[in-house]
C-alpha atoms as a printed R data frame, in Angstrom:
    type eleno elety resid chain resno      x       y       z
1   ATOM     1    CA   MET     A     1 -8.915  10.552  34.149
2   ATOM     2    CA   ARG     A     2 -6.135  10.564  31.454
3   ATOM     3    CA   ARG     A     3 -5.018   7.105  30.480
4   ATOM     4    CA   SER     A     4 -1.312   6.431  31.193
5   ATOM     5    CA   ARG     A     5  0.294   4.442  28.347
6   ATOM     6    CA   ASP     A     6  2.888   1.931  28.765
7   ATOM     7    CA   LEU     A     7  4.823   3.337  25.833
8   ATOM     8    CA   ILE     A     8  4.644   6.345  23.414
9   ATOM     9    CA   THR     A     9  7.141   6.323  20.427
10  ATOM    10    CA   MET     A    10  7.775   9.417  18.333
11  ATOM    11    CA   GLY     A    11  9.571   9.327  15.013
12  ATOM    12    CA   ARG     A    12  9.888   7.675  11.727
13  ATOM    13    CA   ILE     A    13  7.166   5.862   9.959
14  ATOM    14    CA   GLY     A    14  6.559   4.541   6.507
15  ATOM    15    CA   VAL     A    15  6.188   1.527   4.100
16  ATOM    16    CA   ASP     A    16  8.778  -0.985   3.675
17  ATOM    17    CA   LEU     A    17  9.041  -2.838   0.396
18  ATOM    18    CA   TYR     A    18 11.198  -5.844   0.800
19  ATOM    19    CA   PRO     A    19 12.130  -8.227  -1.978
20  ATOM    20    CA   LEU     A    20 10.701 -11.748  -1.704
21  ATOM    21    CA   GLN     A    21 13.935 -13.085  -3.306
22  ATOM    22    CA   ALA     A    22 17.157 -13.268  -1.119
23  ATOM    23    CA   GLY     A    23 20.441 -12.729  -2.665
24  ATOM    24    CA   VAL     A    24 19.121 -10.868  -5.623
25  ATOM    25    CA   PRO     A    25 20.154  -7.219  -6.444
26  ATOM    26    CA   LEU     A    26 17.400  -4.842  -6.259
27  ATOM    27    CA   ALA     A    27 17.556  -4.304  -9.988
28  ATOM    28    CA   GLN     A    28 16.747  -7.829 -10.661
29  ATOM    29    CA   VAL     A    29 14.209  -8.401  -7.900
30  ATOM    30    CA   GLU     A    30 10.572  -9.248  -9.464
31  ATOM    31    CA   THR     A    31  8.318  -9.322  -6.414
32  ATOM    32    CA   PHE     A    32  8.061  -7.309  -3.269
33  ATOM    33    CA   GLY     A    33  6.364  -7.517   0.136
34  ATOM    34    CA   LYS     A    34  4.653  -4.489   1.667
35  ATOM    35    CA   PHE     A    35  5.168  -4.033   5.308
36  ATOM    36    CA   LEU     A    36  4.841  -1.153   8.031
37  ATOM    37    CA   GLY     A    37  8.062   0.385   8.616
38  ATOM    38    CA   GLY     A    38 10.128   2.990  10.447
39  ATOM    39    CA   THR     A    39 12.193   2.615  13.657
40  ATOM    40    CA   ALA     A    40  9.957   4.202  16.199
41  ATOM    41    CA   THR     A    41  6.815   2.494  14.691
42  ATOM    42    CA   ASN     A    42  8.403  -0.942  14.743
43  ATOM    43    CA   VAL     A    43  9.428  -0.426  18.402
44  ATOM    44    CA   ALA     A    44  5.778   0.300  19.241
45  ATOM    45    CA   VAL     A    45  4.708  -2.665  17.052
46  ATOM    46    CA   ALA     A    46  7.157  -5.005  18.917
47  ATOM    47    CA   ALA     A    47  6.153  -3.738  22.333
48  ATOM    48    CA   ALA     A    48  2.447  -4.307  21.615
49  ATOM    49    CA   ARG     A    49  3.181  -7.778  20.507
50  ATOM    50    CA   LEU     A    50  4.716  -8.441  23.888
51  ATOM    51    CA   GLY     A    51  1.506  -7.061  25.693
52  ATOM    52    CA   LEU     A    52  2.298  -3.323  26.326
53  ATOM    53    CA   ASP     A    53 -0.141  -0.486  25.390
54  ATOM    54    CA   ALA     A    54  1.776   1.414  22.810
55  ATOM    55    CA   ALA     A    55  1.085   4.516  20.695
56  ATOM    56    CA   VAL     A    56  3.056   6.319  18.031
57  ATOM    57    CA   ILE     A    57  3.593  10.179  17.355
58  ATOM    58    CA   SER     A    58  4.239  10.521  13.759
59  ATOM    59    CA   ARG     A    59  3.028  11.743  10.245
60  ATOM    60    CA   THR     A    60  2.191  10.272   6.901
61  ATOM    61    CA   GLY     A    61  1.282  11.671   3.605
62  ATOM    62    CA   ALA     A    62 -2.327  12.183   2.596
63  ATOM    63    CA   ASP     A    63 -2.135   9.138   0.146
64  ATOM    64    CA   PRO     A    64 -3.191   5.353  -0.083
65  ATOM    65    CA   PHE     A    65  0.096   4.456   1.692
66  ATOM    66    CA   GLY     A    66 -0.851   6.642   4.683
67  ATOM    67    CA   ASP     A    67 -4.157   4.739   4.609
68  ATOM    68    CA   TYR     A    68 -2.405   1.556   4.773
69  ATOM    69    CA   ILE     A    69 -0.292   2.565   7.693
70  ATOM    70    CA   HIS     A    70 -3.326   3.235   9.678
71  ATOM    71    CA   ARG     A    71 -4.849   0.080   9.105
72  ATOM    72    CA   ALA     A    72 -1.585  -1.824   9.701
73  ATOM    73    CA   LEU     A    73 -1.063   0.055  13.099
74  ATOM    74    CA   ARG     A    74 -4.486  -0.757  14.265
75  ATOM    75    CA   ASP     A    75 -4.111  -4.386  13.230
76  ATOM    76    CA   PHE     A    76 -1.146  -4.595  15.337
77  ATOM    77    CA   GLY     A    77 -2.876  -3.054  18.348
78  ATOM    78    CA   VAL     A    78 -1.029   0.171  18.277
79  ATOM    79    CA   ASP     A    79 -2.807   3.593  18.982
80  ATOM    80    CA   ASP     A    80 -2.588   5.548  15.797
81  ATOM    81    CA   ARG     A    81 -4.372   8.792  17.040
82  ATOM    82    CA   TRP     A    82 -1.166  10.941  16.853
83  ATOM    83    CA   VAL     A    83 -0.483   9.670  13.362
84  ATOM    84    CA   THR     A    84 -1.795  12.480  10.953
85  ATOM    85    CA   PRO     A    85 -1.471  13.442   7.335
86  ATOM    86    CA   VAL     A    86  0.794  16.035   5.846
87  ATOM    87    CA   PRO     A    87 -0.818  16.669   2.442
88  ATOM    88    CA   GLN     A    88  2.218  18.376   0.727
89  ATOM    89    CA   TYR     A    89  4.664  15.194   1.179
90  ATOM    90    CA   PRO     A    90  4.074  11.667   0.247
91  ATOM    91    CA   THR     A    91  4.416   8.853   2.565
92  ATOM    92    CA   PRO     A    92  8.062   7.464   2.769
93  ATOM    93    CA   VAL     A    93  8.790   4.150   1.129
94  ATOM    94    CA   THR     A    94 12.086   2.191   2.009
95  ATOM    95    CA   PHE     A    95 13.595  -0.705  -0.283
96  ATOM    96    CA   CYS     A    96 16.154  -3.165   0.889
97  ATOM    97    CA   GLU     A    97 18.386  -5.816  -0.647
98  ATOM    98    CA   ILE     A    98 18.693  -9.139   1.282
99  ATOM    99    CA   PHE     A    99 22.113 -10.685   1.334
100 ATOM   100    CA   PRO     A   100 22.207 -13.010   4.296
101 ATOM   101    CA   PRO     A   101 23.871 -13.016   6.982
102 ATOM   102    CA   ASP     A   102 24.980  -9.594   7.261
103 ATOM   103    CA   ASP     A   103 24.439  -7.252   4.159
104 ATOM   104    CA   PHE     A   104 20.987  -5.448   3.879
105 ATOM   105    CA   PRO     A   105 21.488  -2.280   1.983
106 ATOM   106    CA   LEU     A   106 18.578   0.243   2.403
107 ATOM   107    CA   TRP     A   107 17.351   2.897  -0.029
108 ATOM   108    CA   PHE     A   108 15.159   5.384   1.708
109 ATOM   109    CA   TYR     A   109 12.695   7.516  -0.432
110 ATOM   110    CA   ARG     A   110 12.028  10.579   1.774
111 ATOM   111    CA   GLN     A   111 12.150  13.421  -0.808
112 ATOM   112    CA   PRO     A   112 11.517  16.344  -0.968
113 ATOM   113    CA   LYS     A   113 10.834  15.831   2.823
114 ATOM   114    CA   ALA     A   114  9.338  13.109   4.964
115 ATOM   115    CA   PRO     A   115  6.078  13.918   6.592
116 ATOM   116    CA   ASP     A   116  7.490  12.485   9.954
117 ATOM   117    CA   LEU     A   117  9.961  15.476  10.107
118 ATOM   118    CA   GLU     A   118  7.063  17.854   9.889
119 ATOM   119    CA   ILE     A   119  5.881  17.152  13.555
120 ATOM   120    CA   ALA     A   120  5.323  20.580  15.303
121 ATOM   121    CA   ALA     A   121  5.901  21.263  18.833
122 ATOM   122    CA   ASP     A   122  2.429  22.928  19.163
123 ATOM   123    CA   GLU     A   123  0.735  19.748  17.846
124 ATOM   124    CA   LEU     A   124  2.050  17.445  20.689
125 ATOM   125    CA   ASP     A   125 -0.415  16.044  23.274
126 ATOM   126    CA   LEU     A   126  2.230  16.879  26.182
127 ATOM   127    CA   ASP     A   127 -0.210  15.679  28.681
128 ATOM   128    CA   ALA     A   128  0.036  12.223  27.283
129 ATOM   129    CA   VAL     A   129  3.671  12.460  26.625
130 ATOM   130    CA   ARG     A   130  4.303  13.259  30.282
131 ATOM   131    CA   ALA     A   131  1.842  10.336  31.460
132 ATOM   132    CA   ALA     A   132  3.476   7.723  29.626
133 ATOM   133    CA   ARG     A   133  5.380   5.287  31.485
134 ATOM   134    CA   ILE     A   134  7.953   5.052  28.805
135 ATOM   135    CA   PHE     A   135  8.754   7.638  26.088
136 ATOM   136    CA   TRP     A   136 10.913   6.652  23.188
137 ATOM   137    CA   MET     A   137 12.454   9.098  20.639
138 ATOM   138    CA   THR     A   138 15.049   8.750  17.932
139 ATOM   139    CA   GLY     A   139 18.081  10.548  16.599
140 ATOM   140    CA   THR     A   140 16.385  10.755  13.112
141 ATOM   141    CA   GLY     A   141 13.875  13.056  14.826
142 ATOM   142    CA   LEU     A   142 16.438  15.582  15.497
143 ATOM   143    CA   CYS     A   143 17.620  15.724  11.958
144 ATOM   144    CA   ALA     A   144 15.468  18.706  10.772
145 ATOM   145    CA   GLU     A   145 12.880  21.255  11.835
146 ATOM   146    CA   PRO     A   146 10.288  21.389  13.116
147 ATOM   147    CA   SER     A   147 10.655  17.823  14.305
148 ATOM   148    CA   ARG     A   148 13.995  18.749  16.104
149 ATOM   149    CA   THR     A   149 12.215  21.415  18.267
150 ATOM   150    CA   ALA     A   150  9.201  19.102  18.816
151 ATOM   151    CA   THR     A   151 11.440  16.487  19.939
152 ATOM   152    CA   LEU     A   152 13.372  18.445  22.413
153 ATOM   153    CA   THR     A   153 10.090  19.973  23.733
154 ATOM   154    CA   ALA     A   154  8.577  16.393  24.383
155 ATOM   155    CA   LEU     A   155 11.742  15.655  26.124
156 ATOM   156    CA   GLU     A   156 11.534  18.709  28.413
157 ATOM   157    CA   ALA     A   157  7.858  18.012  29.104
158 ATOM   158    CA   ARG     A   158  8.818  14.792  30.451
159 ATOM   159    CA   ALA     A   159 11.146  16.134  33.092
160 ATOM   160    CA   GLU     A   160 11.352  13.518  35.801
161 ATOM   161    CA   ALA     A   161  8.356  11.513  34.598
162 ATOM   162    CA   GLY     A   162  8.922   7.762  33.846
163 ATOM   163    CA   THR     A   163 11.416   6.377  31.651
164 ATOM   164    CA   THR     A   164 12.706   8.152  28.527
165 ATOM   165    CA   VAL     A   165 14.613   6.350  26.015
166 ATOM   166    CA   PHE     A   166 16.888   7.780  23.161
167 ATOM   167    CA   ASP     A   167 17.291   5.644  20.394
168 ATOM   168    CA   LEU     A   168 20.484   6.884  18.877
169 ATOM   169    CA   ASP     A   169 19.370   5.725  15.310
170 ATOM   170    CA   TRP     A   170 22.165   7.131  13.280
171 ATOM   171    CA   ARG     A   171 21.114   7.420   9.558
172 ATOM   172    CA   PRO     A   172 23.933   9.414   7.760
173 ATOM   173    CA   MET     A   173 21.828   9.954   4.613
174 ATOM   174    CA   PHE     A   174 19.504  12.089   6.816
175 ATOM   175    CA   TRP     A   175 22.335  14.412   7.851
176 ATOM   176    CA   ASN     A   176 24.046  16.788   5.309
177 ATOM   177    CA   GLY     A   177 26.997  17.513   7.677
178 ATOM   178    CA   GLY     A   178 27.685  13.993   8.921
179 ATOM   179    CA   PRO     A   179 28.459  13.115  12.642
180 ATOM   180    CA   ASP     A   180 29.845  16.649  13.226
181 ATOM   181    CA   GLU     A   181 26.378  18.058  12.509
182 ATOM   182    CA   ALA     A   182 24.420  15.451  14.541
183 ATOM   183    CA   ARG     A   183 26.504  15.460  17.661
184 ATOM   184    CA   PRO     A   184 25.506  18.780  19.054
185 ATOM   185    CA   HIS     A   185 21.831  17.904  18.675
186 ATOM   186    CA   TYR     A   186 22.384  14.596  20.338
187 ATOM   187    CA   ALA     A   187 24.199  16.221  23.152
188 ATOM   188    CA   ALA     A   188 21.146  18.604  23.619
189 ATOM   189    CA   ALA     A   189 18.882  15.683  24.064
190 ATOM   190    CA   LEU     A   190 21.047  13.409  26.093
191 ATOM   191    CA   PRO     A   191 20.516  15.201  29.533
192 ATOM   192    CA   HIS     A   192 16.755  14.745  29.185
193 ATOM   193    CA   VAL     A   193 16.804  10.903  28.814
194 ATOM   194    CA   THR     A   194 17.299   8.161  31.309
195 ATOM   195    CA   VAL     A   195 18.277   5.450  28.614
196 ATOM   196    CA   ALA     A   196 20.444   5.672  25.607
197 ATOM   197    CA   VAL     A   197 20.535   2.741  23.325
198 ATOM   198    CA   GLY     A   198 22.395   2.093  19.949
199 ATOM   199    CA   ASN     A   199 25.100   0.175  18.098
200 ATOM   200    CA   THR     A   200 28.717   1.071  18.276
201 ATOM   201    CA   GLU     A   201 28.714   3.409  15.331
202 ATOM   202    CA   GLU     A   202 25.612   5.178  16.795
203 ATOM   203    CA   CYS     A   203 27.294   5.652  20.081
204 ATOM   204    CA   ALA     A   204 30.334   6.816  18.438
205 ATOM   205    CA   VAL     A   205 28.202   9.713  16.775
206 ATOM   206    CA   ALA     A   206 26.683  10.625  20.177
207 ATOM   207    CA   THR     A   207 29.844  10.631  22.064
208 ATOM   208    CA   GLY     A   208 33.081  10.715  19.895
209 ATOM   209    CA   GLU     A   209 34.028   7.149  21.385
210 ATOM   210    CA   HIS     A   210 34.315   4.109  19.654
211 ATOM   211    CA   ARG     A   211 35.131   1.387  22.166
212 ATOM   212    CA   PRO     A   212 32.006  -0.142  23.700
213 ATOM   213    CA   ARG     A   213 32.847   0.424  27.339
214 ATOM   214    CA   ALA     A   214 34.172   4.030  26.610
215 ATOM   215    CA   CYS     A   215 30.815   4.741  24.803
216 ATOM   216    CA   ALA     A   216 28.828   3.607  27.709
217 ATOM   217    CA   GLU     A   217 30.763   5.585  30.124
218 ATOM   218    CA   ALA     A   218 30.462   8.682  27.969
219 ATOM   219    CA   LEU     A   219 26.675   8.278  27.753
220 ATOM   220    CA   LEU     A   220 26.477   7.978  31.529
221 ATOM   221    CA   ALA     A   221 28.556  10.931  31.816
222 ATOM   222    CA   ALA     A   222 26.204  12.900  29.596
223 ATOM   223    CA   GLY     A   223 23.432  12.176  31.953
224 ATOM   224    CA   VAL     A   224 21.647   8.993  31.152
225 ATOM   225    CA   GLU     A   225 21.113   6.378  33.999
226 ATOM   226    CA   LEU     A   226 21.422   3.443  31.622
227 ATOM   227    CA   ALA     A   227 23.549   2.967  28.420
228 ATOM   228    CA   VAL     A   228 22.895   0.046  26.017
229 ATOM   229    CA   VAL     A   229 25.554  -0.647  23.398
230 ATOM   230    CA   LYS     A   230 24.777  -3.052  20.762
231 ATOM   231    CA   GLN     A   231 27.775  -4.895  19.413
232 ATOM   232    CA   GLY     A   232 26.380  -7.181  16.663
233 ATOM   233    CA   PRO     A   233 28.024 -10.659  16.698
234 ATOM   234    CA   LYS     A   234 29.609  -9.727  19.982
235 ATOM   235    CA   GLY     A   235 26.241  -9.252  21.911
236 ATOM   236    CA   VAL     A   236 25.284  -6.211  23.974
237 ATOM   237    CA   LEU     A   237 26.901  -4.314  26.776
238 ATOM   238    CA   ALA     A   238 24.617  -2.498  29.348
239 ATOM   239    CA   VAL     A   239 25.982  -0.311  31.977
240 ATOM   240    CA   HIS     A   240 23.797   1.325  34.685
241 ATOM   241    CA   ARG     A   241 24.836   4.407  36.684
242 ATOM   242    CA   ASP     A   242 24.742   2.403  39.797
243 ATOM   243    CA   GLY     A   243 27.509   0.142  38.681
244 ATOM   244    CA   THR     A   244 25.455  -2.933  37.597
245 ATOM   245    CA   VAL     A   245 26.843  -4.161  34.141
246 ATOM   246    CA   ALA     A   246 25.635  -6.800  31.886
247 ATOM   247    CA   GLU     A   247 27.346  -8.262  28.843
248 ATOM   248    CA   VAL     A   248 25.350 -10.848  27.104
249 ATOM   249    CA   PRO     A   249 26.203 -12.750  23.843
250 ATOM   250    CA   PRO     A   250 23.851 -12.960  20.805
251 ATOM   251    CA   VAL     A   251 21.348 -15.822  20.368
252 ATOM   252    CA   PRO     A   252 22.484 -17.711  17.396
253 ATOM   253    CA   VAL     A   253 19.972 -18.120  14.484
254 ATOM   254    CA   GLU     A   254 20.048 -18.606  10.675
255 ATOM   255    CA   VAL     A   255 19.788 -14.831   9.571
256 ATOM   256    CA   VAL     A   256 17.345 -14.038   6.957
257 ATOM   257    CA   ASN     A   257 16.966 -10.328   7.282
258 ATOM   258    CA   GLY     A   258 18.731  -8.676   9.956
259 ATOM   259    CA   LEU     A   259 16.977  -5.113   9.600
260 ATOM   260    CA   GLY     A   260 14.146  -5.571  12.203
261 ATOM   261    CA   ALA     A   261 16.372  -7.151  15.025
262 ATOM   262    CA   GLY     A   262 17.176  -3.780  16.572
263 ATOM   263    CA   ASP     A   263 13.487  -2.808  16.766
264 ATOM   264    CA   ALA     A   264 12.511  -5.899  18.467
265 ATOM   265    CA   PHE     A   265 15.384  -5.499  20.791
266 ATOM   266    CA   GLY     A   266 13.826  -2.080  21.480
267 ATOM   267    CA   GLY     A   267 10.415  -3.339  22.209
268 ATOM   268    CA   SER     A   268 11.790  -6.087  24.483
269 ATOM   269    CA   LEU     A   269 13.936  -3.331  26.301
270 ATOM   270    CA   CYS     A   270 10.631  -1.368  27.092
271 ATOM   271    CA   LEU     A   271  9.036  -4.599  28.353
272 ATOM   272    CA   GLY     A   272 11.958  -5.209  30.723
273 ATOM   273    CA   LEU     A   273 11.811  -1.433  31.897
274 ATOM   274    CA   ARG     A   274  8.232  -1.586  32.330
275 ATOM   275    CA   GLU     A   275  8.291  -4.737  34.280
276 ATOM   276    CA   GLY     A   276 11.338  -3.839  36.463
277 ATOM   277    CA   TRP     A   277 13.317  -6.692  35.255
278 ATOM   278    CA   GLY     A   278 17.052  -7.005  36.222
279 ATOM   279    CA   LEU     A   279 19.666  -5.758  33.742
280 ATOM   280    CA   GLU     A   280 20.948  -9.072  32.484
281 ATOM   281    CA   ARG     A   281 17.389 -10.670  32.224
282 ATOM   282    CA   THR     A   282 16.247  -7.666  30.068
283 ATOM   283    CA   MET     A   283 19.266  -7.879  27.838
284 ATOM   284    CA   ARG     A   284 18.959 -11.649  27.186
285 ATOM   285    CA   TYR     A   285 15.261 -11.318  26.618
286 ATOM   286    CA   ALA     A   286 15.818  -8.468  24.093
287 ATOM   287    CA   ASN     A   287 18.531 -10.356  22.309
288 ATOM   288    CA   ALA     A   288 16.270 -13.432  21.922
289 ATOM   289    CA   ALA     A   289 13.424 -11.185  20.374
290 ATOM   290    CA   GLY     A   290 15.972  -9.532  18.038
291 ATOM   291    CA   ALA     A   291 17.318 -13.007  17.083
292 ATOM   292    CA   ILE     A   292 13.769 -14.083  16.181
293 ATOM   293    CA   VAL     A   293 13.161 -11.221  13.774
294 ATOM   294    CA   ALA     A   294 16.548 -11.689  12.280
295 ATOM   295    CA   SER     A   295 15.313 -15.095  11.324
296 ATOM   296    CA   ARG     A   296 12.449 -13.750   9.370
297 ATOM   297    CA   LEU     A   297 11.933 -11.683   6.287
298 ATOM   298    CA   ALA     A   298  9.987  -8.670   7.576
299 ATOM   299    CA   CYS     A   299 10.413  -6.339  10.546
300 ATOM   300    CA   SER     A   300  6.768  -5.403  11.730
301 ATOM   301    CA   SER     A   301  5.013  -8.393  11.109
302 ATOM   302    CA   ALA     A   302  7.964 -10.472  12.363
303 ATOM   303    CA   MET     A   303  7.907  -9.000  15.946
304 ATOM   304    CA   PRO     A   304  7.643 -12.045  18.297
305 ATOM   305    CA   THR     A   305  5.059 -12.664  21.068
306 ATOM   306    CA   ARG     A   306  6.059 -13.410  24.703
307 ATOM   307    CA   ALA     A   307  5.613 -17.123  24.242
308 ATOM   308    CA   GLU     A   308  7.789 -17.088  21.286
309 ATOM   309    CA   VAL     A   309 10.569 -15.207  23.031
310 ATOM   310    CA   GLU     A   310 10.393 -17.574  26.138
311 ATOM   311    CA   GLU     A   311 10.449 -20.640  23.933
312 ATOM   312    CA   LEU     A   312 13.626 -19.583  22.250
313 ATOM   313    CA   LEU     A   313 15.158 -18.803  25.545
314 ATOM   314    CA   ARG     A   314 14.365 -22.073  26.877
315 ATOM   315    CA   GLU     A   315 15.768 -23.836  23.768
316 ATOM   316    CA   ARG     A   316 19.011 -21.781  24.269
């Protein structure tokens, strides 16, 4: 009998090289830490830390960084069977600068092409995709072929099966034509998903709207059941098709590196969806998980356990 996983994510994977000195320009940094990275991957790690059975669909280079990624995924308890090598492209590397509380520039090294954009539709295990309780895909997966067609094929295969989450994941450096190029592809994906999640800039790319409530309403009109709009220091707005609304403030912490907070939020969102929690409880839990990661240096290795999230919620 086919195993039904709690979560399968599909999309970006790579190695994050983060400075071990904060407040220092990249040109002056002397030491770096090496971490597993990539939005879809970090969401799977975050969910696994919270006890979900998670797997990733992605591609690496056939190189030592690819070997590192497999070892790291297994160490985090994430199934790596659908992470395979693409010999002609190197595993992507991402650098950042750390200027707390809100400036964390990123440099993506994904040339001439990232292997995770080489996922082909005929390589997908569509039975596993259908069987997953939650399937998570990203906007980056729509930015190039064959990943775009593979992502849409996975969405079509899901049909009415389980919960399907579209992480809007807007990365302008991956799109030559900016929002105008991306919006039609986002529009093609939205009717196939049940949940859309993104910050206000990402929601604006998907919908053309800029105000949080207008973004949420536009996403609902596009066909989703739940729109989650992250508003940074203003917290998060979640609007369900049934009229339920949750607007939850952030959890205040001393920020060290805010880059992984959204991925921790995503993993916790999956937990709430899997457990059938109410909207406000899910948003408060996800905010707390994101705050914990923002108070730490890394992304993947900083993802909290349930005990850590619950302790922070009790304290606050």
